[in-house]
mmCIF file of C-alpha atoms in Angstrom:
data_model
loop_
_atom_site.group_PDB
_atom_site.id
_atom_site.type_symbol
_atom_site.label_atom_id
_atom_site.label_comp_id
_atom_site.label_asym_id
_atom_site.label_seq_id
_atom_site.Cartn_x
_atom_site.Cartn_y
_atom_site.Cartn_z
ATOM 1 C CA UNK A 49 108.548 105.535 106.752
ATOM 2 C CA UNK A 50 105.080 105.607 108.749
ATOM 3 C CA UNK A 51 104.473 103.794 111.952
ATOM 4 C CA UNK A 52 101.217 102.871 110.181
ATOM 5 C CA UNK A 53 100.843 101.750 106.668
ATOM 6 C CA UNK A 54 97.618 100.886 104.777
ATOM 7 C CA UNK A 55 97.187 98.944 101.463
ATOM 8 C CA UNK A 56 95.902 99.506 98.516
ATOM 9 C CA UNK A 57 95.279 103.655 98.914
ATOM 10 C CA UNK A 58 92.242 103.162 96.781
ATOM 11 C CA UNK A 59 90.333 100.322 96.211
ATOM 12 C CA UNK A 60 86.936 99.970 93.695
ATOM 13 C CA UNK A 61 84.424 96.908 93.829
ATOM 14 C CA UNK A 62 81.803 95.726 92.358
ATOM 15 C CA UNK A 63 78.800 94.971 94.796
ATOM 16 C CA UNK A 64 78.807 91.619 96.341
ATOM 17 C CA UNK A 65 82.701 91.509 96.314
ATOM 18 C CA UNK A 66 84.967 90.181 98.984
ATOM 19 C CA UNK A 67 86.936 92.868 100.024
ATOM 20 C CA UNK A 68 90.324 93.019 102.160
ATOM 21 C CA UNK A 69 92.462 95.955 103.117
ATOM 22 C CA UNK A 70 95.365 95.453 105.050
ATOM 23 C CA UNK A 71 97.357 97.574 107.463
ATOM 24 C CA UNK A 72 100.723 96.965 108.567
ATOM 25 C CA UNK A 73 102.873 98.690 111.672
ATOM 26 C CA UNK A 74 106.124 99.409 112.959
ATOM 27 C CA UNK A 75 105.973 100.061 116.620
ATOM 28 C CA UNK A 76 104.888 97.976 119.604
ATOM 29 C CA UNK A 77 100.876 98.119 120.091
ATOM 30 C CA UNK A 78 98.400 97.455 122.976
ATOM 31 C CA UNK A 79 95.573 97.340 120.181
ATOM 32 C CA UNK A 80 94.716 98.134 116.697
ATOM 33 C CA UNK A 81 92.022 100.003 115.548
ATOM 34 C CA UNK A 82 89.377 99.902 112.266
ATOM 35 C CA UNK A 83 87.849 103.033 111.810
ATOM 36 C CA UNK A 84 85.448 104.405 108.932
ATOM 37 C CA UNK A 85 85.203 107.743 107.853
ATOM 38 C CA UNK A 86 82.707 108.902 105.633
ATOM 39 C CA UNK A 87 82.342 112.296 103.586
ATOM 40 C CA UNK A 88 81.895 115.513 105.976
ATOM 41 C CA UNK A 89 84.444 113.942 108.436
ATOM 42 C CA UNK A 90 82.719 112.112 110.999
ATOM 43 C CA UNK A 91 84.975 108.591 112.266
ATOM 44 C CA UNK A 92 83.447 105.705 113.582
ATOM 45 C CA UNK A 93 85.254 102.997 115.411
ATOM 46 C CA UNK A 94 84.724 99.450 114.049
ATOM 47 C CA UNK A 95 86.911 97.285 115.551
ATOM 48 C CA UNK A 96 89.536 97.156 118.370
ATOM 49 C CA UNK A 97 91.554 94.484 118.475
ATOM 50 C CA UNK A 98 94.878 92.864 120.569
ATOM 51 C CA UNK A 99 95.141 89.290 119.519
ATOM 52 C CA UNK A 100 92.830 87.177 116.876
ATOM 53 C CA UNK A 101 89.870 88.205 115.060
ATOM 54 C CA UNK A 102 86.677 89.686 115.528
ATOM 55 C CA UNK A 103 83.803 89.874 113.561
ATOM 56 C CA UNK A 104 80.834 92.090 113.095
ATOM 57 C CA UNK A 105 77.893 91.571 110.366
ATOM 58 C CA UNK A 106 79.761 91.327 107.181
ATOM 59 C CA UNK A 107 82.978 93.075 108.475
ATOM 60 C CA UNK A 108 85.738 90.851 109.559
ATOM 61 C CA UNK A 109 89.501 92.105 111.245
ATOM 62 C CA UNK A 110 92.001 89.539 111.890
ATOM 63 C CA UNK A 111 95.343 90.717 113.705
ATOM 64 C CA UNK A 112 98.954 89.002 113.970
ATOM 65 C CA UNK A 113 100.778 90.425 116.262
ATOM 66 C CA UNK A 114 104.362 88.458 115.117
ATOM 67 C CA UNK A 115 104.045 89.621 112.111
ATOM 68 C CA UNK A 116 102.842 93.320 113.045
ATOM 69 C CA UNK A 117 99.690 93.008 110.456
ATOM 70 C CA UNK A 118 95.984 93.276 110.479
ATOM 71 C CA UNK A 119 93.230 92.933 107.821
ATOM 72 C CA UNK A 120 90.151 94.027 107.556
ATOM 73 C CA UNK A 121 87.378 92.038 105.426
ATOM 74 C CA UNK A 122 84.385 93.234 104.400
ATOM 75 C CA UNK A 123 81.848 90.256 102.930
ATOM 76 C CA UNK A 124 79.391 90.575 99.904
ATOM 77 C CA UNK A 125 80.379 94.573 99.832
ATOM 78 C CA UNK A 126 77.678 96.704 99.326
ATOM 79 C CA UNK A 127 77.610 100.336 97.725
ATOM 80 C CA UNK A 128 76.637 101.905 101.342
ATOM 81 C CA UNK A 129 80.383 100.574 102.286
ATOM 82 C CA UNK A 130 81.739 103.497 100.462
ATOM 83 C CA UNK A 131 84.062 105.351 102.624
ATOM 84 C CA UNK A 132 87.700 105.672 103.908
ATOM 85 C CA UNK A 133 88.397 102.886 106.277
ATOM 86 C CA UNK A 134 91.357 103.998 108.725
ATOM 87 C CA UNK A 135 93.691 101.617 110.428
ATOM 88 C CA UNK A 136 95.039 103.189 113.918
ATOM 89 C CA UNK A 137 97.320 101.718 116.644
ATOM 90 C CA UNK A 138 97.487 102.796 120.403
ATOM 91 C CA UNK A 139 101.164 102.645 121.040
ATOM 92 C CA UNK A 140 102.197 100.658 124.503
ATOM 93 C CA UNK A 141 103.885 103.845 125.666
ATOM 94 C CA UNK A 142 100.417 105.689 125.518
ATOM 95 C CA UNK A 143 97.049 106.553 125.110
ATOM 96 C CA UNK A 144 96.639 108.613 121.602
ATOM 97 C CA UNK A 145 96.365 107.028 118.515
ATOM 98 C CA UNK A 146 98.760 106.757 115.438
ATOM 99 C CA UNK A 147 97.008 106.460 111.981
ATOM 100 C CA UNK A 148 97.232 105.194 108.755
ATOM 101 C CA UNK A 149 96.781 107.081 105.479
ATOM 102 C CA UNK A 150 93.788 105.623 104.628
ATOM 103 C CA UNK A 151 92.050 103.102 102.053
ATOM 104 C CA UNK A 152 88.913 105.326 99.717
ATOM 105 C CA UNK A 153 86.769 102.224 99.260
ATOM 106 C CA UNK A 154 83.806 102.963 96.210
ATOM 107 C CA UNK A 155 81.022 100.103 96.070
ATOM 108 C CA UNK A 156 79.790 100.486 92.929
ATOM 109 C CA UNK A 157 75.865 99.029 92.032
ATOM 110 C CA UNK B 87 72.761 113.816 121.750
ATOM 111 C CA UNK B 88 74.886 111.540 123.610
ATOM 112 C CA UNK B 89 78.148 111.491 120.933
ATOM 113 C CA UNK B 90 80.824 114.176 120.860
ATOM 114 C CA UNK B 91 79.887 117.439 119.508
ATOM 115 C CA UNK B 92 82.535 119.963 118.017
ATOM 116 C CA UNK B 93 81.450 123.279 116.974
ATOM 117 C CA UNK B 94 81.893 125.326 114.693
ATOM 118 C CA UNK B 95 81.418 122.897 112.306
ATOM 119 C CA UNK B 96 83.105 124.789 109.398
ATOM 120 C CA UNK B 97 85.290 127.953 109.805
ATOM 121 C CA UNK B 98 86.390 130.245 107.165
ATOM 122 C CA UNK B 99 89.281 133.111 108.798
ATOM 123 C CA UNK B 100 91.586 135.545 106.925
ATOM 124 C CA UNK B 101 95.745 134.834 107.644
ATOM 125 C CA UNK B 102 96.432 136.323 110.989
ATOM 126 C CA UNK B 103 93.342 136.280 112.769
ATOM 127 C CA UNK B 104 92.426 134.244 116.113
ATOM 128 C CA UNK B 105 90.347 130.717 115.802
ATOM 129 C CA UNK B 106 88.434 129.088 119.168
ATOM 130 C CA UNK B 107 87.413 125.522 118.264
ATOM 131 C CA UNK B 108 85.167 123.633 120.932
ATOM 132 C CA UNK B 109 84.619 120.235 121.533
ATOM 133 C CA UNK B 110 81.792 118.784 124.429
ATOM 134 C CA UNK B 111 82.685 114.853 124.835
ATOM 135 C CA UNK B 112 80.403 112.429 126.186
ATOM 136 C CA UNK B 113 79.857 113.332 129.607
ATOM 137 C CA UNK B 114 81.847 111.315 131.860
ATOM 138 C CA UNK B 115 84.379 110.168 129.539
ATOM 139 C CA UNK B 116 88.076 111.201 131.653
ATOM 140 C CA UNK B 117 89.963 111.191 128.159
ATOM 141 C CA UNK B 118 90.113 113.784 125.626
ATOM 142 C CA UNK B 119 92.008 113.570 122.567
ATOM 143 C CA UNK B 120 92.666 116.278 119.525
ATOM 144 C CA UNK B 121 93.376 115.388 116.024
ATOM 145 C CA UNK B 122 94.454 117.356 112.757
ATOM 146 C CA UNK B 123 93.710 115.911 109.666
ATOM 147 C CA UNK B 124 95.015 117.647 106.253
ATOM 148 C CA UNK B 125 93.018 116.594 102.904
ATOM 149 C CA UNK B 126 93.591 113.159 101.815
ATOM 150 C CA UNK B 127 95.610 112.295 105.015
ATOM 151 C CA UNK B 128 95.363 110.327 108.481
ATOM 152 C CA UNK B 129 94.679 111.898 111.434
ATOM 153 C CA UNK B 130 97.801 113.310 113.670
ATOM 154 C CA UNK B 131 97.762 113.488 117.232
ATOM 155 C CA UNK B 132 97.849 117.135 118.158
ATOM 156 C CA UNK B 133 97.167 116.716 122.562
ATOM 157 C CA UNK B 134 95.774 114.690 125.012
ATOM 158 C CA UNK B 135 93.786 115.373 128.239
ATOM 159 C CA UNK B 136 93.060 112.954 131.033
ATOM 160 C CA UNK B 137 90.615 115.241 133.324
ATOM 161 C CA UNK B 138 92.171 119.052 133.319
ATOM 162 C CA UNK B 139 95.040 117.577 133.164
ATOM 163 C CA UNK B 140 96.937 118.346 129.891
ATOM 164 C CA UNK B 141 99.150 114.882 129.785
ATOM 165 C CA UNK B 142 100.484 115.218 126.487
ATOM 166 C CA UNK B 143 101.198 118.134 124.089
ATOM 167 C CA UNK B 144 103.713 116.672 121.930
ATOM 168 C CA UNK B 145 101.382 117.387 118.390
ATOM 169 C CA UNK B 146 100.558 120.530 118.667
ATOM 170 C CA UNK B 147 103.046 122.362 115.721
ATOM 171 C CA UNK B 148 103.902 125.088 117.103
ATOM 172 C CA UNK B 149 103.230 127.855 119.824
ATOM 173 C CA UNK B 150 100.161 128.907 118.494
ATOM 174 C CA UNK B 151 98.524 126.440 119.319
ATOM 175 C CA UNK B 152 96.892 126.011 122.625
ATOM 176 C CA UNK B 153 94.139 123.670 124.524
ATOM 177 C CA UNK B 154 92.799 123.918 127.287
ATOM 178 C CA UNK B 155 90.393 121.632 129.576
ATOM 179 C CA UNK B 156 89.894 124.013 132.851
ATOM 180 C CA UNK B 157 86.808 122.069 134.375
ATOM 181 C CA UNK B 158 87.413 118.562 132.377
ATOM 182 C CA UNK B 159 84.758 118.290 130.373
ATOM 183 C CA UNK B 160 84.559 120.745 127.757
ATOM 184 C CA UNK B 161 87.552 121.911 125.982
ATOM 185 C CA UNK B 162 88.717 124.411 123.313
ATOM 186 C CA UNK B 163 91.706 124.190 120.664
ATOM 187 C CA UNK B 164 92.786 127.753 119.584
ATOM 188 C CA UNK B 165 95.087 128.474 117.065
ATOM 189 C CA UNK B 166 96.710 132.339 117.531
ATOM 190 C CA UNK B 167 97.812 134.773 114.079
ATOM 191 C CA UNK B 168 96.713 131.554 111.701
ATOM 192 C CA UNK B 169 98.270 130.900 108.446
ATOM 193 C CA UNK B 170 97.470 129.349 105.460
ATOM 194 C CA UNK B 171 98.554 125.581 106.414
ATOM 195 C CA UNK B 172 96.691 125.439 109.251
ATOM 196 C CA UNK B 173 93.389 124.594 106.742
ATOM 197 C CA UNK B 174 92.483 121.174 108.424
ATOM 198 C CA UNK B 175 89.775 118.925 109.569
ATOM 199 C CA UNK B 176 90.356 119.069 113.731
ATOM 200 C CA UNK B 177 88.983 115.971 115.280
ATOM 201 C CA UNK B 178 87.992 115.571 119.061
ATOM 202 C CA UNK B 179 87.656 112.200 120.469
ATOM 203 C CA UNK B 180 87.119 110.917 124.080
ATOM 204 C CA UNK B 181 87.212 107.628 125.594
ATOM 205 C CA UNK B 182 85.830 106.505 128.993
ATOM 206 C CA UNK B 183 88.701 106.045 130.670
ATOM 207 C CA UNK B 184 92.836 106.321 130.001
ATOM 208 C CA UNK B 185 94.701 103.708 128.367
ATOM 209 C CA UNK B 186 93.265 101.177 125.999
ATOM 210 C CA UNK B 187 90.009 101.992 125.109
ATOM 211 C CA UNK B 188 87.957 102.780 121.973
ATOM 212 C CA UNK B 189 87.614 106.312 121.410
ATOM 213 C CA UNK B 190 84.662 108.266 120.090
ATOM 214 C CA UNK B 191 84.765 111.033 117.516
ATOM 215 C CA UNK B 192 82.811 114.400 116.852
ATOM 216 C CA UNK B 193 82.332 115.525 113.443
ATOM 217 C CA UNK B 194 84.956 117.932 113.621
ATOM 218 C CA UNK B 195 85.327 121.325 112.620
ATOM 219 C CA UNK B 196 86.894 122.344 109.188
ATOM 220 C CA UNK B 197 88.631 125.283 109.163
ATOM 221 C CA UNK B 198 89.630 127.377 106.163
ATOM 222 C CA UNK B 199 92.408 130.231 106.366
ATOM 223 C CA UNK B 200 92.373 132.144 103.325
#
């Protein structure tokens, strides 16, 4: 079983649908991380997150920490949202970062 | 720019032969993180640097695979007689300081082994 596990794997949407992957985990956590990765590799951080939510233009990631889950929301999706969206924990004993497999999000027009 | 920058950005090498991978992180930034990512999959921790200082190795699969970070800033992955499943996406990321921080990613470098 995964530390980190991400639902759905793959996930298609209309544009201007509400959107929600979630991410669940195993281990303790100092924080939890929302990442996107488009095509030719290159990650960018979206959210890090200990306790609550936080929100950022039409993106959205909640966290509960009793019941080791997190969501990420993504409001009136557009097709430039295409991309893998990566949930990642920093374990308490350390610094690196433990991943999810991923959720392929396509936005289609 | 200011972001991390890994180079090459792809690499094609026959079975057996040497690979150097670089990465530059944002200048200043005391952590330095590597990252293998197969097709279709996560990221895995491979090693961590705090300054030179080679904190955590735990990731890397076997011994031929080495990093190094001799002056803390730049620092180079290389992977010694490489076979076939060693085709990956390797990520560098650095963060500002240790701990709990975000971290920032290069492109990475793809590398083929045919």
């Amino acid at each position: 079983k995964n530390e980190v596990e991400q639902s759905p794997q793959n996930l298609t949407a209309q544009e201007g649908e509400f959107i929600t992957i979630n991410c669940s985990y195993s281990v303790g956590i100092s924080a939890l991380h929302w990442l996107q990765q488009h095509p030719g590799g290159g990650i960018v951080s979206l959210f890090m997150l200990s306790s609550g939510k936080k929100k950022h233009g039409r993106l959205i990631a909640t966290i509960n920490i009793q019941e080791k889950h997190s969501s990420l929301h993504i409001t009136a999706s557009h097709p430039r949202d295409s991309a893998v969206y990566i949930c990642a924990v920093t374990e308490t004993s350390g610094s690196r970062l433990t991943f999810g497999e991923g959720t392929q999000l396509t936005v289609n027009p | 720019g200011a972001g991390v920058s890994q180079s090459p950005r792809y690499k094609v090498a026959k079975r057996g032969q040497d690979v150097a991978l670089r990465c530059d992180p944002i200048s200043g930034h005391v952590s330095l993180f590597w990252y293998q990512q197969a097709l279709g999959q996560g990221p895995e921790f491979l090693t961590y640097f705090q300054n030179e200082a080679q904190l955590d190795k735990s990731g890397l699969p076997s011994d031929r695979f080495f990093a190094e970070r001799p002056e803390g800033s730049v620092s180079t992955l290389k992977i010694q007689r490489t076979q076939q499943e060693d085709s990956a996406v390797y990520l560098c990321a650095s963060s500002f300081l240790s701990g709990n921080q975000p971290q920032h990613f290069g492109d990475g470098t793809r590398l083929s082994i045919l």
